[in-house]
Short mmCIF file of C-alpha atoms in Angstrom, two decimals:
data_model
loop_
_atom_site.label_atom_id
_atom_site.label_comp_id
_atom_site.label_asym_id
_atom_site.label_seq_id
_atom_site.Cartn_x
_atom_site.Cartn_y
_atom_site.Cartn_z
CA UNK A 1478 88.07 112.45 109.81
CA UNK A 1479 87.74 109.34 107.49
CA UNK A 1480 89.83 106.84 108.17
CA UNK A 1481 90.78 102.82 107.82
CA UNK A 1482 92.54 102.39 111.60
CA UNK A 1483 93.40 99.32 114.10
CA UNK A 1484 91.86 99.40 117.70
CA UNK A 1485 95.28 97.61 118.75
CA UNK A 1486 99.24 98.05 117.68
CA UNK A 1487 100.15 94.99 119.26
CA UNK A 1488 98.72 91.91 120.23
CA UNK A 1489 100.65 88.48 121.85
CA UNK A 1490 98.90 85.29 122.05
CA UNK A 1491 99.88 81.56 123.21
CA UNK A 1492 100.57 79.34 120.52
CA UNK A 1493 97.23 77.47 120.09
CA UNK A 1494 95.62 80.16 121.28
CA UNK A 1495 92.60 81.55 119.14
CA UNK A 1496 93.59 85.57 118.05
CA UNK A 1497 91.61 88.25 116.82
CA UNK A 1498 92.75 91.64 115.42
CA UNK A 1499 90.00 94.39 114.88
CA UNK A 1500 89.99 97.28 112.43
CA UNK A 1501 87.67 100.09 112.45
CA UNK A 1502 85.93 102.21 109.12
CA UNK A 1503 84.54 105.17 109.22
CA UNK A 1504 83.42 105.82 105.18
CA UNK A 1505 80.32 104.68 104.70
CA UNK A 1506 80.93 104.02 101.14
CA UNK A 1507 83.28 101.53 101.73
CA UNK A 1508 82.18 98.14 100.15
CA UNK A 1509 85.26 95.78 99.90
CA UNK A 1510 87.66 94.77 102.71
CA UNK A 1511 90.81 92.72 102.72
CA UNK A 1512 92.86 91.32 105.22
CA UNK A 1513 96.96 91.24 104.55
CA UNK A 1514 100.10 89.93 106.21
CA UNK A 1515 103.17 91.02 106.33
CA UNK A 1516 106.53 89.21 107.79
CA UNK A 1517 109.05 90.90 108.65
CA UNK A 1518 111.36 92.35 105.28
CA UNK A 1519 108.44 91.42 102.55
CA UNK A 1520 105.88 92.81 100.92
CA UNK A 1521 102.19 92.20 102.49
CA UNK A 1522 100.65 89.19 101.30
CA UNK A 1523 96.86 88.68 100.93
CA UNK A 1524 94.69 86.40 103.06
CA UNK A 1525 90.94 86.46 103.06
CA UNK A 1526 88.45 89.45 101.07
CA UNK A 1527 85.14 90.29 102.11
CA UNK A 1528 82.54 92.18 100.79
CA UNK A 1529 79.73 94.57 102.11
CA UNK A 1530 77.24 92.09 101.30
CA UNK A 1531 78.88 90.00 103.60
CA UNK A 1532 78.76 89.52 107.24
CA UNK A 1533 81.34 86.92 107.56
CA UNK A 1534 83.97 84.69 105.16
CA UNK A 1535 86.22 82.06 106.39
CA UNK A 1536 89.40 80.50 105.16
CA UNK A 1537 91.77 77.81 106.00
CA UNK A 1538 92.20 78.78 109.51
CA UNK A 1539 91.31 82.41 109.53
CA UNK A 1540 87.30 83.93 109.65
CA UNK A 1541 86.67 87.74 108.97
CA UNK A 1542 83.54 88.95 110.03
CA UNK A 1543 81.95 92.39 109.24
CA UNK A 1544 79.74 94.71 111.25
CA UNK A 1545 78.28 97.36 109.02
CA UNK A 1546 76.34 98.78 111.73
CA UNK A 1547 79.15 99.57 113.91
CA UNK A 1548 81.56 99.61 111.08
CA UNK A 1549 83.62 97.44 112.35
CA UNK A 1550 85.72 94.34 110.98
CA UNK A 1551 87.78 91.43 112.48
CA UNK A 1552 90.21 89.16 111.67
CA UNK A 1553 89.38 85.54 113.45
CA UNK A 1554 93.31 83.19 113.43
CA UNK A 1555 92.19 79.72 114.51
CA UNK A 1556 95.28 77.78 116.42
CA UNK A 1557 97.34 80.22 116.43
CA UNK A 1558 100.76 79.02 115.09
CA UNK A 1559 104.51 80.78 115.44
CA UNK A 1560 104.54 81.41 111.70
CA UNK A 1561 101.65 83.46 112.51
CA UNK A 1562 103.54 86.00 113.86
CA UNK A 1563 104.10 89.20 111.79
CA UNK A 1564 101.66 92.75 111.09
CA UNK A 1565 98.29 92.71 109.92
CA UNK A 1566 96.66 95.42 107.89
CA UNK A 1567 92.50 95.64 106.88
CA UNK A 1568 92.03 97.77 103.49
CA UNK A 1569 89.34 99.07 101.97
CA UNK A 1570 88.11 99.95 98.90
CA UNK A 1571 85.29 102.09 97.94
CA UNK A 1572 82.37 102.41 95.96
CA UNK A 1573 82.65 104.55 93.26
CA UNK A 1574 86.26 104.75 93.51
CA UNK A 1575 87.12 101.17 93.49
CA UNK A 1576 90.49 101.72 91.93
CA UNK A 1577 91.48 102.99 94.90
CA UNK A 1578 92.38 100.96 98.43
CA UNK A 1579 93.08 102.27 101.67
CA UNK A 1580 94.88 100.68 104.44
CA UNK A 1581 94.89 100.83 107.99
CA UNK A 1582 98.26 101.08 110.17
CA UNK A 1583 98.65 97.35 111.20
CA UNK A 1584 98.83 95.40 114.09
CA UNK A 1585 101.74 93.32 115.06
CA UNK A 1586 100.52 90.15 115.76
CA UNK A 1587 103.65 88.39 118.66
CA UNK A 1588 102.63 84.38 118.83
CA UNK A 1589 104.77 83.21 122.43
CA UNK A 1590 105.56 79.33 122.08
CA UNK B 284 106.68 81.22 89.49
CA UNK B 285 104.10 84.82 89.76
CA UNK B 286 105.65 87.38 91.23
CA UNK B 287 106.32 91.22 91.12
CA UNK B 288 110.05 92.07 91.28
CA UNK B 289 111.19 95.65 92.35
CA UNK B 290 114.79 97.06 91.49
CA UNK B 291 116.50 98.33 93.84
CA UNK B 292 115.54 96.65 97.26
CA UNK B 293 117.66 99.50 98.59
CA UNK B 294 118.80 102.95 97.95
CA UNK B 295 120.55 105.99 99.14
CA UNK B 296 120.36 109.11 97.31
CA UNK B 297 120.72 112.67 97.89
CA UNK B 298 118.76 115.56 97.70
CA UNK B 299 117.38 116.61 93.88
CA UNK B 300 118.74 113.67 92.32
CA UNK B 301 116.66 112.11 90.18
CA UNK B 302 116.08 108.24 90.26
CA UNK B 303 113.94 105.52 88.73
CA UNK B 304 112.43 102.29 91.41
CA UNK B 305 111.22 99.76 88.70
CA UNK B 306 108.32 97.25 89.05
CA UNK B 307 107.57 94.31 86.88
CA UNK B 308 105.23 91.65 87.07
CA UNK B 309 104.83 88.73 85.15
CA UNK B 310 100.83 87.78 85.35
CA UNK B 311 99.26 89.98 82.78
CA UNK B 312 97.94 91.92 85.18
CA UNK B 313 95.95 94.85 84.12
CA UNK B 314 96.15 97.02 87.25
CA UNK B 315 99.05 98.38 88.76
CA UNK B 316 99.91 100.55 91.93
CA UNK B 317 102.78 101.91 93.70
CA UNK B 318 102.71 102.72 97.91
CA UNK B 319 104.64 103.71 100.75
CA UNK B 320 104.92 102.23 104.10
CA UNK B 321 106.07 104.97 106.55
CA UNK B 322 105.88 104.05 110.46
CA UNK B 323 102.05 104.47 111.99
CA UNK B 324 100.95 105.47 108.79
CA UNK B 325 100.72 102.05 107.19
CA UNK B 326 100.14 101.73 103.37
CA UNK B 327 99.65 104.89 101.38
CA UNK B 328 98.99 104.67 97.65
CA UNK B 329 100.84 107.12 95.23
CA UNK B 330 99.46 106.19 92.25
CA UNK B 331 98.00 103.51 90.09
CA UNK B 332 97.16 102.15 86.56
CA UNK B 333 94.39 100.32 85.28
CA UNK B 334 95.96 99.45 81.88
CA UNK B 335 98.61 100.79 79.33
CA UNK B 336 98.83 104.28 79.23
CA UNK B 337 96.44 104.79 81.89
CA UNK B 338 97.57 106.25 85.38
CA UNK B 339 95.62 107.83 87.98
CA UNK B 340 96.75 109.50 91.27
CA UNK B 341 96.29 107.84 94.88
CA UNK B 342 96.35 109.44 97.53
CA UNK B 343 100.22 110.87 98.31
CA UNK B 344 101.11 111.45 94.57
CA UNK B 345 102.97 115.03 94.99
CA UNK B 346 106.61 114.48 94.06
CA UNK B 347 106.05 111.39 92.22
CA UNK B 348 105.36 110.24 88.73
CA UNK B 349 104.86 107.33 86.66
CA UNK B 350 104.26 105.57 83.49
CA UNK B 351 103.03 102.38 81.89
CA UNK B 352 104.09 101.90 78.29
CA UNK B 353 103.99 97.93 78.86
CA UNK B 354 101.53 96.26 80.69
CA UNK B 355 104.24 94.18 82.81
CA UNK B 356 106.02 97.27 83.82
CA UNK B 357 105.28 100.29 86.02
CA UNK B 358 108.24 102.47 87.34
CA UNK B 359 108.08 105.09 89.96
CA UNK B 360 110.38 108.07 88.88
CA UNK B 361 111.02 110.57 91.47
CA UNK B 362 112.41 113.83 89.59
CA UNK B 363 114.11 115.48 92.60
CA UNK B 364 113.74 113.68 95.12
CA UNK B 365 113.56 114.93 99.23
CA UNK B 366 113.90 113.74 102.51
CA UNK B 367 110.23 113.58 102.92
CA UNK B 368 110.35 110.51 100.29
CA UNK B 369 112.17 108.44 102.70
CA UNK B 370 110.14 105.24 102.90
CA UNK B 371 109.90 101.75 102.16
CA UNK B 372 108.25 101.59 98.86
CA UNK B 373 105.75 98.96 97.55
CA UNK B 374 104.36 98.09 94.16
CA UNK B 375 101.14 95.66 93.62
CA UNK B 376 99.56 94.14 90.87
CA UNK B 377 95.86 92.38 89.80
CA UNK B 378 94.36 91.15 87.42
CA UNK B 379 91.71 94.29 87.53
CA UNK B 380 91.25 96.86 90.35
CA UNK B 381 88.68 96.43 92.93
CA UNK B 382 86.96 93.91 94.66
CA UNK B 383 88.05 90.59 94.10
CA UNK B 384 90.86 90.91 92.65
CA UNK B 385 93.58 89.86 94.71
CA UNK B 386 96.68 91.96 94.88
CA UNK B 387 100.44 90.63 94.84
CA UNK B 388 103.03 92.65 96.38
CA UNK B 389 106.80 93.10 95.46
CA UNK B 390 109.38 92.70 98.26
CA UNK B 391 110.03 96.67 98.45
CA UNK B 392 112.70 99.42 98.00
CA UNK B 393 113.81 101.15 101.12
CA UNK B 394 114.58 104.46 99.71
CA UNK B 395 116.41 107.04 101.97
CA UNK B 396 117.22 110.47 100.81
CA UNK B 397 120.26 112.55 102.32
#
């Protein structure tokens, strides 16, 4: 069935360490991505958009790239740092229905000093 | 300081009674949307509003409703509630739905029904 989903639940990285966390599409229709955080006991927090048009966007330490072939997208954490640490979620939004966003499940993303 | 304040961060309740989770936001944000968080399920939107008066369902909107009379507020009213509704509970605003339009996320209201 359709679905926004995470290849990985967990992930642990050195400190310094480069991470990436995947997250895998399967509507075809989907044409806007985002990338949130969430710490532990708040609400998610956004940190880098991309569209379909778009193969890759970059931030202040963080790159998301975007395979439409494979539909496929990544989240790239340069240097990983301790405050790092805490669940990522991709979401997507449609087109068409672009009120509407759809998450995946999260990874929990475990930095070890 | 922007932000999007839910009341009550927590909650107990029981079975069939009805209760009120209220969201406010202070950016003049147009759109509005309530979720729930339930484990391995991530994010699951229960409804959403693009302006006053206007409220759509998401995608998990049985046993819910809503309403948006002001544009800063949007509560979640759950008539009579069950223990199915158990969940942390999530409300978001932007300035407009859709891409580019960067969402902001209350803290959440951990709602368990006995």
């Amino acid at each position: 069935g359709e679905s926004v989903g995470l290849h990985l639940p967990t992930l642990s990285v050195q400190e310094g360490d480069n991470s990436i966390i995947n997250c895998a599409y399967s509507n075809s229709a989907s044409d806007y991505f985002i990338w949130y955080k969430q710490e532990s006991g708040k609400g998610p927090q956004f940190i880098i958009d991309i569209r379909s048009n778009m193969d890759k966007r970059q931030g202040q330490r963080v790159t998301v790239l975007l395979n439409k072939t494979v539909k496929h997208l990544s989240l790239q954490i340069a240097a990983t740092q301790p405050g790092d640490s805490a669940v990522y979620f991709c979401a997507e939004n449609r087109a068409g229905d672009f009120n509407k966003f759809y998450f995946g499940s999260g990874t929990k993303l475990n930095v070890k000093p | 300081e922007a932000q999007v304040t839910q009341n009550p961060r927590y909650l107990i309740t029981v079975t069939g009674k009805k209760l009120t989770v209220t969201c406010s936001q202070n950016m003049n944000h147009e759109y509005m949307s309530w979720y729930r968080q339930d484990p391995g399920l991530g994010l699951r939107q229960i409804y959403y509003s693009m302006n006053v008066e206007v409220t759509d369902k998401g995608d998990v909107p049985e046993g819910y409703k809503v309403s948006r009379k002001e544009k800063r507020n949007f509560p979640l009213i759950l008539e009579s509630p069950s223990p199915n509704q158990t969940s942390l509970y999530f409300c978001a605003s932007s300035q407009t739905g859709g891409a580019f339009s960067e969402a902001f996320f209350g803290q959440g209201t951990r709602l368990t029904v006995v």
